mmCIF file of C-alpha atoms and ligand atoms in Angstrom:
data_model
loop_
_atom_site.group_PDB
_atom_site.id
_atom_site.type_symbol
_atom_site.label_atom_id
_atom_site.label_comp_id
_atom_site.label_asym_id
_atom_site.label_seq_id
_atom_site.Cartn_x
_atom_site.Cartn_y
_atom_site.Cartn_z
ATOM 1 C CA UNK C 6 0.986 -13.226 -21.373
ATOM 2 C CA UNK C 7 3.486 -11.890 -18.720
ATOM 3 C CA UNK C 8 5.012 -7.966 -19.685
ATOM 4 C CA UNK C 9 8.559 -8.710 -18.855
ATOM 5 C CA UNK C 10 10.103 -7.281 -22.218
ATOM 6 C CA UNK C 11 12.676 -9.935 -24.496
ATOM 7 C CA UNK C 12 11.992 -12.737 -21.584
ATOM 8 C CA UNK C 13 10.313 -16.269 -21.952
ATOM 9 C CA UNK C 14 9.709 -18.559 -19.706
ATOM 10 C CA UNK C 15 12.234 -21.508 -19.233
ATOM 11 C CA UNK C 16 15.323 -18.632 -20.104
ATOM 12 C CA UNK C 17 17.829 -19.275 -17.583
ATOM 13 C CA UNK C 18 18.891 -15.584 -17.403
ATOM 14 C CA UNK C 19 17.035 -12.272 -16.818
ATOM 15 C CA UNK C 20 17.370 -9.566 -19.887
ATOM 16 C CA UNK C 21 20.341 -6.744 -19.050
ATOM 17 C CA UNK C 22 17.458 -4.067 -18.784
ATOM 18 C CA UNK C 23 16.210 -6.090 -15.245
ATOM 19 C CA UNK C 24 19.696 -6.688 -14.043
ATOM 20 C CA UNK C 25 19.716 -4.696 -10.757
ATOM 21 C CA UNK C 26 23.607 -3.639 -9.497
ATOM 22 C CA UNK C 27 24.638 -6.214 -7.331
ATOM 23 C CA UNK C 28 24.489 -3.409 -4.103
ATOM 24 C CA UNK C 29 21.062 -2.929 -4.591
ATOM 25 C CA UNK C 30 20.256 -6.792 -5.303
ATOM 26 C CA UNK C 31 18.148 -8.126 -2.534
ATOM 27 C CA UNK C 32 19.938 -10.463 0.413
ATOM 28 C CA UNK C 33 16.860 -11.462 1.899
ATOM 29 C CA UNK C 34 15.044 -14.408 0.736
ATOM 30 C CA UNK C 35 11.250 -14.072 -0.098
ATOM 31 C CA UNK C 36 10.645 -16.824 2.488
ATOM 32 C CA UNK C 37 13.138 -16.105 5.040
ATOM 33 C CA UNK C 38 10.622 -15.069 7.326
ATOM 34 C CA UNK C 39 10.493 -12.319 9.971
ATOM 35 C CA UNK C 40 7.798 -13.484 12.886
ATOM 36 C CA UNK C 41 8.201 -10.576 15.052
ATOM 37 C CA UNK C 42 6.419 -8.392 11.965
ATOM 38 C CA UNK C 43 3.065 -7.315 13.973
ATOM 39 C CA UNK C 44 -0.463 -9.721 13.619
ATOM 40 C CA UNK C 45 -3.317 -8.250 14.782
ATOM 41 C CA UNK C 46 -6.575 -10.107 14.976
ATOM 42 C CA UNK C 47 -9.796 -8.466 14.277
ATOM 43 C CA UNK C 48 -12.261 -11.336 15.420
ATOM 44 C CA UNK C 49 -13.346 -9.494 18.383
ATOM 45 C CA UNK C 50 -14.127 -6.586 17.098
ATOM 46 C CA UNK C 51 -17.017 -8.766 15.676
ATOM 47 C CA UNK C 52 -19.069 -10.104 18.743
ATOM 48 C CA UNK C 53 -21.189 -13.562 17.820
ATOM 49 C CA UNK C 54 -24.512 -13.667 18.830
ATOM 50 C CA UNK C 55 -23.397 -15.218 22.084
ATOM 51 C CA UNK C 56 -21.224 -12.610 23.018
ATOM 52 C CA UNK C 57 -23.520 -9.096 21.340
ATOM 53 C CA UNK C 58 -24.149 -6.963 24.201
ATOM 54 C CA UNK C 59 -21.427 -7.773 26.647
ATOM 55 C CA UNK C 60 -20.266 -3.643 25.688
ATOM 56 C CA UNK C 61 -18.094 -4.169 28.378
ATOM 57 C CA UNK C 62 -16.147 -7.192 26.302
ATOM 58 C CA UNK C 63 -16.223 -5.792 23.560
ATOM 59 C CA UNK C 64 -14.632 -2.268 25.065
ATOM 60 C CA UNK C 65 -11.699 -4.508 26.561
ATOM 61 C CA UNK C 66 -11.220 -6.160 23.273
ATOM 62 C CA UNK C 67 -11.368 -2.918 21.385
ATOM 63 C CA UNK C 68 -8.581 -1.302 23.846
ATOM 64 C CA UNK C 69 -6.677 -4.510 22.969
ATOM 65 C CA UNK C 70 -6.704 -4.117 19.115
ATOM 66 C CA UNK C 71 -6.166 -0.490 19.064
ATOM 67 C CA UNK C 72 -3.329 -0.711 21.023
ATOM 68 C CA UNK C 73 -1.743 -3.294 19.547
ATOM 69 C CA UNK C 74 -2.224 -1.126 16.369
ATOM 70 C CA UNK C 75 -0.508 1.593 17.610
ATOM 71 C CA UNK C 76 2.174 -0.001 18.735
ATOM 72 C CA UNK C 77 3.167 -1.238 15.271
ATOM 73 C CA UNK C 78 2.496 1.884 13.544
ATOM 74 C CA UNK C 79 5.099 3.696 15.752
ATOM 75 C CA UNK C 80 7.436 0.943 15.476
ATOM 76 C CA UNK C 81 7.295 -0.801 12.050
ATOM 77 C CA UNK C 82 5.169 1.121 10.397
ATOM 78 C CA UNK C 83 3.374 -2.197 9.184
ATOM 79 C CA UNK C 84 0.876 -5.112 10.378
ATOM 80 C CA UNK C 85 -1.393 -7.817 9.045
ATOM 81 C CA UNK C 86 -4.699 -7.739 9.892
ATOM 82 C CA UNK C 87 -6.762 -11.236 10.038
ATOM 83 C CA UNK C 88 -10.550 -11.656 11.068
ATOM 84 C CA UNK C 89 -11.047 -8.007 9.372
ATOM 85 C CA UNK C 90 -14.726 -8.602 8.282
ATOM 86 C CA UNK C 91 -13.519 -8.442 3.979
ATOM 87 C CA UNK C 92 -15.053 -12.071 2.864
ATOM 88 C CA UNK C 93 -12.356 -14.700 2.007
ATOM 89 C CA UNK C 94 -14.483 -15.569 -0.733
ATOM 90 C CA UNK C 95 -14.664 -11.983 -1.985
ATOM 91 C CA UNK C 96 -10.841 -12.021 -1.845
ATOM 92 C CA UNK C 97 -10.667 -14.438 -3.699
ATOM 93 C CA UNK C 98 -12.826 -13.570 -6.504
ATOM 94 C CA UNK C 99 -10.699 -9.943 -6.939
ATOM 95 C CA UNK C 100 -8.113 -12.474 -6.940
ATOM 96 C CA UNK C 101 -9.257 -14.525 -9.514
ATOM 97 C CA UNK C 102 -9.422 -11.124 -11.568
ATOM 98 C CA UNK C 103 -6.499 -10.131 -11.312
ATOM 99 C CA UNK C 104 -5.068 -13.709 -12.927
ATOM 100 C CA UNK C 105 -7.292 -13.375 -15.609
ATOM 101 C CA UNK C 106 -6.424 -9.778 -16.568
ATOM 102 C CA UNK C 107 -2.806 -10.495 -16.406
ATOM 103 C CA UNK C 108 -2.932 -13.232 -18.570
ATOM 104 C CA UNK C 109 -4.695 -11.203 -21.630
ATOM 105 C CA UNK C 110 -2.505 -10.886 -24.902
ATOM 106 C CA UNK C 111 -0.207 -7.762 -23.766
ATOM 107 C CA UNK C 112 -2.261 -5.904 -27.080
ATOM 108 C CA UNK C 113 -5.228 -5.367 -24.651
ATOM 109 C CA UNK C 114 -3.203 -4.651 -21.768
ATOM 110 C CA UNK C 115 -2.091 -2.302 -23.329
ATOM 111 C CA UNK C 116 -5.183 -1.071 -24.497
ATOM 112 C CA UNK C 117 -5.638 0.658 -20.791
ATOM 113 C CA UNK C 118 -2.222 1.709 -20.662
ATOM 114 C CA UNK C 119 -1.515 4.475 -18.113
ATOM 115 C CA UNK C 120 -0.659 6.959 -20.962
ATOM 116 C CA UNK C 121 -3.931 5.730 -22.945
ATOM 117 C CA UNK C 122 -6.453 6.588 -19.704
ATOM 118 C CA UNK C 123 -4.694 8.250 -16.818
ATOM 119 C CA UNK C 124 -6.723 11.807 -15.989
ATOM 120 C CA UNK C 125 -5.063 14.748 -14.876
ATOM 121 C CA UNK C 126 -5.772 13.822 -11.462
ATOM 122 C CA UNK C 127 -5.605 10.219 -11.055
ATOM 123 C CA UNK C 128 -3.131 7.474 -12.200
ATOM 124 C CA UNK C 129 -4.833 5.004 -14.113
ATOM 125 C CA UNK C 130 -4.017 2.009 -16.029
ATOM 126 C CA UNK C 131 -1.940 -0.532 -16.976
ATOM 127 C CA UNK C 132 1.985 -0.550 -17.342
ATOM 128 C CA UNK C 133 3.098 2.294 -14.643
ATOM 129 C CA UNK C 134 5.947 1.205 -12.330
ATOM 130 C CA UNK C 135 6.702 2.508 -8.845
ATOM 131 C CA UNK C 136 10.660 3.516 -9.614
ATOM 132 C CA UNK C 137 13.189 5.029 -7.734
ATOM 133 C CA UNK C 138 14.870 7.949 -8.215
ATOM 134 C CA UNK C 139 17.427 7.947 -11.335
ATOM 135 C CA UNK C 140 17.856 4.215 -11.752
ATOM 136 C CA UNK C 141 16.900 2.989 -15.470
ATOM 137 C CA UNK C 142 16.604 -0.989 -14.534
ATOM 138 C CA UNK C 143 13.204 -2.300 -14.858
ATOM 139 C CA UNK C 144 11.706 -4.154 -12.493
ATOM 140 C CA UNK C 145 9.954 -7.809 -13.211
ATOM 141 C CA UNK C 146 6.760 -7.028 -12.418
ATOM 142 C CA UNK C 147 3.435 -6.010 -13.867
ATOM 143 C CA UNK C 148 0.949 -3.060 -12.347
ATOM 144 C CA UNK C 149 -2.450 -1.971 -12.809
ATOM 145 C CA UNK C 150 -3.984 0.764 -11.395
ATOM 146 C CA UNK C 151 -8.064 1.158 -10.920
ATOM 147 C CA UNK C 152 -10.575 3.510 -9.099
ATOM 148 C CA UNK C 153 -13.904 2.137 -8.677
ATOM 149 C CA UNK C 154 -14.676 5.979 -7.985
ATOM 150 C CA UNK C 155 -14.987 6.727 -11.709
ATOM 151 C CA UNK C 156 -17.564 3.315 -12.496
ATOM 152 C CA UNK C 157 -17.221 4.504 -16.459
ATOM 153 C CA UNK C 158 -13.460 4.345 -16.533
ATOM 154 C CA UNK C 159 -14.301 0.334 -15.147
ATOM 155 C CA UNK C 160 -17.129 -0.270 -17.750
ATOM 156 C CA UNK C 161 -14.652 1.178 -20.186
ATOM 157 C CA UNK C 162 -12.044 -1.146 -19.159
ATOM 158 C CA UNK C 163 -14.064 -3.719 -19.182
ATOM 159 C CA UNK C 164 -15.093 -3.108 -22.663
ATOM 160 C CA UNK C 165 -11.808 -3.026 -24.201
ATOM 161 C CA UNK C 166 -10.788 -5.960 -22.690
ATOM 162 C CA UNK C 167 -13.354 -9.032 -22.930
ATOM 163 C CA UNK C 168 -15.667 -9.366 -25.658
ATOM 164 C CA UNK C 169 -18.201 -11.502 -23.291
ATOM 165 C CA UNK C 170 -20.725 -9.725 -21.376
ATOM 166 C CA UNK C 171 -20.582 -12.138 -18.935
ATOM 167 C CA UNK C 172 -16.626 -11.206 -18.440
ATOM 168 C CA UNK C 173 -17.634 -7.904 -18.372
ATOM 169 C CA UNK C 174 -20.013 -7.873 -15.603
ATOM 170 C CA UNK C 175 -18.047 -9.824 -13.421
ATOM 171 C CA UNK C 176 -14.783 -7.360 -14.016
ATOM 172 C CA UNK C 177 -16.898 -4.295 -12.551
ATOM 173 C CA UNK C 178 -18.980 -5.498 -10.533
ATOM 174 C CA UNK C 179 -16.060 -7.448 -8.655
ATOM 175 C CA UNK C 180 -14.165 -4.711 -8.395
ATOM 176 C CA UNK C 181 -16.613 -2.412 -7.233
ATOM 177 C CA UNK C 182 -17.213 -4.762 -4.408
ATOM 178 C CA UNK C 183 -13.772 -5.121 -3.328
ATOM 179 C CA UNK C 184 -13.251 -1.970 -2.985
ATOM 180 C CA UNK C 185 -16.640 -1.115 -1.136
ATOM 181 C CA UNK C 186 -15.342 -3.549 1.555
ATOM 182 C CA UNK C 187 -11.625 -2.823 1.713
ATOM 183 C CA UNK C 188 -12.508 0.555 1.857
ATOM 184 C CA UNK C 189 -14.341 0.044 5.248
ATOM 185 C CA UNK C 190 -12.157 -1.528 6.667
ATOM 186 C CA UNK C 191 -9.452 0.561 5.556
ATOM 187 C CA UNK C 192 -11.503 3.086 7.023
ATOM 188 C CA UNK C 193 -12.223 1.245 10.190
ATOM 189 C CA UNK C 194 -8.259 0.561 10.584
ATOM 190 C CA UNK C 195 -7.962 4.581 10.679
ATOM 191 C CA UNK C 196 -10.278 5.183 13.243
ATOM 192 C CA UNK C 197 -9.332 2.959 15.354
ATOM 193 C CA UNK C 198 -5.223 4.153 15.152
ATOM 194 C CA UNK C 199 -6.751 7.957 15.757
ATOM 195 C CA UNK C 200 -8.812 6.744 18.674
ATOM 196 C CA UNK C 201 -5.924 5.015 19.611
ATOM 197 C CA UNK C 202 -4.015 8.730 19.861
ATOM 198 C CA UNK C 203 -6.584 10.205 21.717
ATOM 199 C CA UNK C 204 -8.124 12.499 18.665
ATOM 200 C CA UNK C 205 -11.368 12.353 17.126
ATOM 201 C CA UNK C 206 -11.896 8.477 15.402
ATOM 202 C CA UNK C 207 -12.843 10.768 12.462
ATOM 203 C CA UNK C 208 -10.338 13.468 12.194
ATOM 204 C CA UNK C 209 -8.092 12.033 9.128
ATOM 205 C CA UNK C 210 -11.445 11.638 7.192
ATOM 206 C CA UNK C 211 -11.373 15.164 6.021
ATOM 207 C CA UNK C 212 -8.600 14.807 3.955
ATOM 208 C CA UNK C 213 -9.958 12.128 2.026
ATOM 209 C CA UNK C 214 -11.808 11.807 -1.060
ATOM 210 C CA UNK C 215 -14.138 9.525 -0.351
ATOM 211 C CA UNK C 216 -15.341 9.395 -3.975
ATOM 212 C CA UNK C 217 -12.256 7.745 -5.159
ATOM 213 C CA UNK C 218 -10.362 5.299 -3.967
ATOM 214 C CA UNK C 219 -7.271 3.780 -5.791
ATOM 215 C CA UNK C 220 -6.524 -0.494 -6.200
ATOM 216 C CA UNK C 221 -3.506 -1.149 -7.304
ATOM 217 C CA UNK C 222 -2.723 -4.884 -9.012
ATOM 218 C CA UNK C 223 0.922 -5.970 -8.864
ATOM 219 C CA UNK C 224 1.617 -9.117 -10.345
ATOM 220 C CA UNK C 225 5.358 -10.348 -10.077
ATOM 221 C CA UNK C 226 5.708 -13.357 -12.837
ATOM 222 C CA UNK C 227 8.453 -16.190 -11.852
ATOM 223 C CA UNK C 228 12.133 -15.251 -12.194
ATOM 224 C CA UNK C 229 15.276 -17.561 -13.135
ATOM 225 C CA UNK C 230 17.835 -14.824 -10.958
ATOM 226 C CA UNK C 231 15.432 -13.521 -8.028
ATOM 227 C CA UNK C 232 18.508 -11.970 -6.345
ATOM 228 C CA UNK C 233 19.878 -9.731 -9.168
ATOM 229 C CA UNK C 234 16.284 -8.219 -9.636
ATOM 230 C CA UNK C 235 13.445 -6.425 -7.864
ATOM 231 C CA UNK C 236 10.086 -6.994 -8.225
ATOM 232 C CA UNK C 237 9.450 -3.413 -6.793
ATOM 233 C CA UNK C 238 11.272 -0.700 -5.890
ATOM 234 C CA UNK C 239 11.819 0.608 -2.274
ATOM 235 C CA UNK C 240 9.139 3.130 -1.813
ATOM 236 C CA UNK C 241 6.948 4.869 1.131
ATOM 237 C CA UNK C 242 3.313 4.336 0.343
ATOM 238 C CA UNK C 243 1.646 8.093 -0.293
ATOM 239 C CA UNK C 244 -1.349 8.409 1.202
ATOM 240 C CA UNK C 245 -2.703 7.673 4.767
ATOM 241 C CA UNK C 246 -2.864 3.803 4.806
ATOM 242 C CA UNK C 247 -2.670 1.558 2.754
ATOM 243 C CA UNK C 248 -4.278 -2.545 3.017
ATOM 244 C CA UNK C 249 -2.241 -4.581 0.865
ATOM 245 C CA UNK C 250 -3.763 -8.194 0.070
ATOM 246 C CA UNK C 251 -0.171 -10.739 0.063
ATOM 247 C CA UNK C 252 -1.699 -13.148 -1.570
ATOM 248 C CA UNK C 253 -0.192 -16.833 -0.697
ATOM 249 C CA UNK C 254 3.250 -16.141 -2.067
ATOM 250 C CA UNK C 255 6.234 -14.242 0.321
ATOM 251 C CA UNK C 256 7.568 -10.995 -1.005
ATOM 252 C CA UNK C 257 7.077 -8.272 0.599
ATOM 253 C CA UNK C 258 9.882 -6.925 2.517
ATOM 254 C CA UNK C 259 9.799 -3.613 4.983
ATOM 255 C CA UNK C 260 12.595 -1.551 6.039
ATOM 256 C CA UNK C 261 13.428 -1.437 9.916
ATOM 257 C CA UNK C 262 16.311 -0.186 11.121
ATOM 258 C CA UNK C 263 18.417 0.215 8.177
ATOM 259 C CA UNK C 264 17.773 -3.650 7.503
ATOM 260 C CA UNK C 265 15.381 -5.997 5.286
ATOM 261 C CA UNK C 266 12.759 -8.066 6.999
ATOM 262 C CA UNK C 267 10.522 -10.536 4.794
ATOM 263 C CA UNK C 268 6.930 -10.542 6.006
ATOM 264 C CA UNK C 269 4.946 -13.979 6.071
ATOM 265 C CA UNK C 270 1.769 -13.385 4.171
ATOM 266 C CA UNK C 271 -1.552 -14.255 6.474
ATOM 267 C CA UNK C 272 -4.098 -16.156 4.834
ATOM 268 C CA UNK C 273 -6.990 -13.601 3.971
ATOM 269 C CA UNK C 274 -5.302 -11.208 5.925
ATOM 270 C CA UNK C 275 -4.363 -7.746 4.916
ATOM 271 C CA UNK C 276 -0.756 -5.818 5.102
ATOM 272 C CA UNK C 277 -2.095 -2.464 6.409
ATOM 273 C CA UNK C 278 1.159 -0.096 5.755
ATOM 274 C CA UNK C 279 1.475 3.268 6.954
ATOM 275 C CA UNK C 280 1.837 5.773 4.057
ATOM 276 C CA UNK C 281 3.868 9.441 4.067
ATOM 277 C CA UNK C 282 0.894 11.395 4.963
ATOM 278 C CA UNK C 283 0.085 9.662 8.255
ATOM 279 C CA UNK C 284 3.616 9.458 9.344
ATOM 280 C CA UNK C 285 3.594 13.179 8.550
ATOM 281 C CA UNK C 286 0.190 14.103 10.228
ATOM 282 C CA UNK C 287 0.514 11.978 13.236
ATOM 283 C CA UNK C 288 4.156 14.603 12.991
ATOM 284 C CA UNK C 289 6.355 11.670 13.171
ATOM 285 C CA UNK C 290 4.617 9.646 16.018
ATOM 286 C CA UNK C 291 3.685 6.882 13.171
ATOM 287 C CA UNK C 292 6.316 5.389 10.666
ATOM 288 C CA UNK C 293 6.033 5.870 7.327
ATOM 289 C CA UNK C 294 7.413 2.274 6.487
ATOM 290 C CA UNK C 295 10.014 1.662 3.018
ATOM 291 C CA UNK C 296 8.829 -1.360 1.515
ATOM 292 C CA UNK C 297 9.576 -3.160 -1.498
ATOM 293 C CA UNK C 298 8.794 -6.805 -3.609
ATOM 294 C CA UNK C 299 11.238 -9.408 -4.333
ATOM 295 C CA UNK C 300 10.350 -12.173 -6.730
ATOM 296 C CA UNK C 301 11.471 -16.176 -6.175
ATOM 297 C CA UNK C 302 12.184 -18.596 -9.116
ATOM 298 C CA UNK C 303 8.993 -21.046 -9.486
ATOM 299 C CA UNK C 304 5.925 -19.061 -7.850
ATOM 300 C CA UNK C 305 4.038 -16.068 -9.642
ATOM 301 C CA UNK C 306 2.700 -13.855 -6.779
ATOM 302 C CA UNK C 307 -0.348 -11.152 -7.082
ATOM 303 C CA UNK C 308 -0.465 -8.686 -4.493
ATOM 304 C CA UNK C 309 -3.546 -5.989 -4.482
ATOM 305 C CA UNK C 310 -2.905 -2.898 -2.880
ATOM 306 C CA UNK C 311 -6.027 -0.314 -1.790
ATOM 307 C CA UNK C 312 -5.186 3.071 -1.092
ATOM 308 C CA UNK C 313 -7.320 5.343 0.836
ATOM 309 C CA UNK C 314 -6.869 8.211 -1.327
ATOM 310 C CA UNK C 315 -6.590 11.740 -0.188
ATOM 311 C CA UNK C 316 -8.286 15.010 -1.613
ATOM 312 C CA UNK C 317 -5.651 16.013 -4.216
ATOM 313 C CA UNK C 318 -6.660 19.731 -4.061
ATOM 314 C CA UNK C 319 -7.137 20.701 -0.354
ATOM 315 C CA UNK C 320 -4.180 22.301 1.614
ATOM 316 C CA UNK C 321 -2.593 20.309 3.823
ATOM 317 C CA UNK C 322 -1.286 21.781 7.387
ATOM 318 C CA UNK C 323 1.160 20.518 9.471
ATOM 319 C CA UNK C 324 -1.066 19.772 12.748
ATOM 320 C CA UNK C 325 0.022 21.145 16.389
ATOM 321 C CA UNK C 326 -2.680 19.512 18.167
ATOM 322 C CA UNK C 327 -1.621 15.561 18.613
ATOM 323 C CA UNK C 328 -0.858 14.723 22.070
ATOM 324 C CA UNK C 329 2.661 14.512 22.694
ATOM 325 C CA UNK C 330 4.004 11.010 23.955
ATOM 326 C CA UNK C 331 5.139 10.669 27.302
ATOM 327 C CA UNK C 332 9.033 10.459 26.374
ATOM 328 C CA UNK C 333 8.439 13.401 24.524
ATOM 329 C CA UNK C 334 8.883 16.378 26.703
ATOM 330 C CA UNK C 335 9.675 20.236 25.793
ATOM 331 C CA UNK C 336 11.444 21.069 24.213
ATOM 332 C CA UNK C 337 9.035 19.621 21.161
ATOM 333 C CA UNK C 338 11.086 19.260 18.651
ATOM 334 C CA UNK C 339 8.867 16.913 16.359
ATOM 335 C CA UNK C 340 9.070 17.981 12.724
ATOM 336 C CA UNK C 341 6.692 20.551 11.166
ATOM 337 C CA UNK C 342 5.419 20.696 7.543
ATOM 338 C CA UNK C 343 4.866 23.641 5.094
ATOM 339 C CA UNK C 344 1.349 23.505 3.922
ATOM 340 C CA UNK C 345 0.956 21.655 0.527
ATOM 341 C CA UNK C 346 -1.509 19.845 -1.511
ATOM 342 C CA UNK C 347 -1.350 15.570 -1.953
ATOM 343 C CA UNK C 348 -1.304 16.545 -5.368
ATOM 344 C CA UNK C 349 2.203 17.920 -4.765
ATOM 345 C CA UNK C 350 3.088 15.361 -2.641
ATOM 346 C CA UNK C 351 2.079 12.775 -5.526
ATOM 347 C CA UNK C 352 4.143 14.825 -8.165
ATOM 348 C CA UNK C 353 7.518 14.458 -5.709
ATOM 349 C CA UNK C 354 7.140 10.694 -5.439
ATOM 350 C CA UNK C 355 6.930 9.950 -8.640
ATOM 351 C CA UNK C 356 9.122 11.863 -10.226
ATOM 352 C CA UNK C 357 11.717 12.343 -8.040
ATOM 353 C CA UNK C 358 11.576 10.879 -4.148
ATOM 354 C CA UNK C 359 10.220 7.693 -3.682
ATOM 355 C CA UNK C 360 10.835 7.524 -0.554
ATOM 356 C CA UNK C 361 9.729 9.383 2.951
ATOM 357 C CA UNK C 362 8.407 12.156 -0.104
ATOM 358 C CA UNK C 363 6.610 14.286 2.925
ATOM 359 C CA UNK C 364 10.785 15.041 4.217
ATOM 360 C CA UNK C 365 10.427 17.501 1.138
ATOM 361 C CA UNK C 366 7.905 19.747 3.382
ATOM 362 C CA UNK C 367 9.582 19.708 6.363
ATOM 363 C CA UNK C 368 10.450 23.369 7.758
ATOM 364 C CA UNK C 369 12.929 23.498 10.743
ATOM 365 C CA UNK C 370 11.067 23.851 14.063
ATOM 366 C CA UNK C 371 11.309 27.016 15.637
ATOM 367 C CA UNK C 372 12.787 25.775 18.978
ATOM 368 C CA UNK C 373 16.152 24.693 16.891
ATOM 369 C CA UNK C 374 16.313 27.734 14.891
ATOM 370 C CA UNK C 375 19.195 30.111 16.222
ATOM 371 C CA UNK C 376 17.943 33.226 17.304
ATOM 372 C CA UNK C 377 20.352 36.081 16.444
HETATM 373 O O1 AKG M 8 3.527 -6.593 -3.587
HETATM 374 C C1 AKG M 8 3.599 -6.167 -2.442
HETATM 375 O O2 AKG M 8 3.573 -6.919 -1.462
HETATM 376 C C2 AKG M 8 3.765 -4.683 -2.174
HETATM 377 C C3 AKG M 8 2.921 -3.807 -3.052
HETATM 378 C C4 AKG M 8 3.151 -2.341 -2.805
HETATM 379 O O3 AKG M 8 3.932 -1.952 -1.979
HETATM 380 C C5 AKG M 8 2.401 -1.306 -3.577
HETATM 381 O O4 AKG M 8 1.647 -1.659 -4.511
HETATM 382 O O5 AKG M 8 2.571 -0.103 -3.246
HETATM 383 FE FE1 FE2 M 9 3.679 0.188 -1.523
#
């Protein structure tokens, strides 16, 4: 049962509460593709037995991906990944979750509904939508949000919804392993861009909390008026990075320049988009990319979103230490933060900045200050 509210399938019109003003109705079409909106394959990375021990291929091919990854983090703030080492079949099996939790009577939806089993710390649950600002439309979609670092929140979830032990079972257990795997790779995508700077592989991993990560399940049911509707908001993604399964259906759209580009889903590839805290780390080098979901008339799409998720607690500095691009000589005028927590960070977005929330830190740098 799909949770757009006073809407069934085969009415010709959406209800007034989804009707988006016509300015911010989307004017790119879900499949009006953008090619130029950055591949990169990850084959290499994983040498067949033919090729294992040739380090010096597998260096060359390394150079190759990282570049190419940091190229479209400082430019679109967005790429697909293919060939990332996350099992198609796995995929597919999340997938085939996600479809079957959607399609539950909206009574045990809302039996995990964010109010019912958020925690003070993380946003859990079914029903929360990524808004914007002071706009009161809705937007035709459904959400779900799930840690797989809290397994009893899962078994709990699992309870309420299927009766079947069977159904049970396979709802943890497949989301534990998706998110065991996306994780790594996640993880592996993040070294890679830091190596790729010339820092430490491993020097974002202290602000994570390895102990939880977030998935979150959009699923964006057909609509009779996709252009006077959004199936998501235009938003920044929080965290570090996010790897954002497209599923086989076009929707996503990023933000470049001031205008909309659609990006072709890959099969079994991942969107890996760069989040607030990395555009604000790397001090601007990387983009922090606006994105947002449209829907189409005959296709339901299902996109699942993993979020490396940062320590909600720890303070947050604005770092001095990133080497400074070439084109980027004194005076350095790259934006500084104040120190604050994600938790803070998390608060702003969702309350009141959706998008590019880390601007809200920003101090002035000292070399545009006037000295009196
Ligand atoms: O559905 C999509 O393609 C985008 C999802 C997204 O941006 C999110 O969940 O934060
Ligand atoms: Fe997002």
């Amino acid at each position: 049962m799909h949770g757009i509210a006073g809407f069934s399938p085969g009415d010709d019109v959406i209800p007034a509460a989804y009707r988006w003003p016509v300015e911010l109705s989307p004017k790119v079409d879900y499949e009006d593709y953008e090619t130029s909106v950055p591949v990169v394959d990850m084959a290499e990375l994983y040498p067949n037995e033919a090729r294992r021990g040739l380090d010096d291929v597998a260096e060359v091919a390394k150079k190759r991906i990282m570049a190419e990854m940091l190229k479209a983090a400082e430019t679109w703030g967005v790429f697909q990944i293919v060939n990332h080492g996350v099992a198609a079949e796995l995929m597919e099996r999340l997938q085939a979750q996600a479809h079957k939790f959607f399609s539950l009577p909206m009574e045990l939806k809302n039996e995990i509904s964010v109010n019912k089993v958020s925690t003070a710390s993380v946003l859990l649950g079914y029903g929360f939508k990524v808004r914007g600002g002071s706009l009161t439309q809705s937007t035709w979609s459904e959400g779900l949000y799930l840690s797989a670092g809290d397994v009893s929140f899962l078994k709990d979830s699992a309870n309420k919804l299927y009766s079947k032990d069977c159904d049970k079972e396979a709802f943890v257990s497949t989301v534990l392993e998706y998110e065991a795997a996306v994780n790594q790779c996640s993880l592996q995508v993040l070294h890679l861009l830091a190596e790729g700077l010339g820092i430490d592989p491993a020097h974002f991993d202290r602000y994570l909390n390895k102990d939880v990560t977030i998935q979150r399940w959009n699923y964006y049911p057909p609509c009779p008026e996709p252009d006077r509707t959004l199936g998501l908001l235009e938003h920044t993604d929080a965290g570090l990075l996010a790897a954002v399964h497209l599923g086989d259906v076009g929707g996503l759209q990023v933000q470049r320049d001031g205008k909309w580009f659609a990006v072709r889903p890959e099969k079994n590839g991942f969107a890996i988009i760069v989040g607030d805290m990395l555009e604000m780390m790397t001090r601007g080098r990387f983009h922090s990319v606006p994105h947002r979901a449209v829907v189409n008339k005959s296709k339901p799409r299902l996109s699942i979103g993993s979020f490396l998720f940062l320590n909600q607690t720890m303070e947050v500095v604005s770092p001095t230490d990133l080497p400074v691009p070439a084109a980027e000589e004194e005076p350095d005028t790259r934006p500084e933060y104040r120190p604050f927590t994600f938790a803070e960070l998390l608060a702003h977005k969702l309350s009141t900045q959706p998008l590019r929330t880390f601007e809200f830190f920003k101090v002035q740098h000292k070399s545009l200050v006037p000295t009196s």
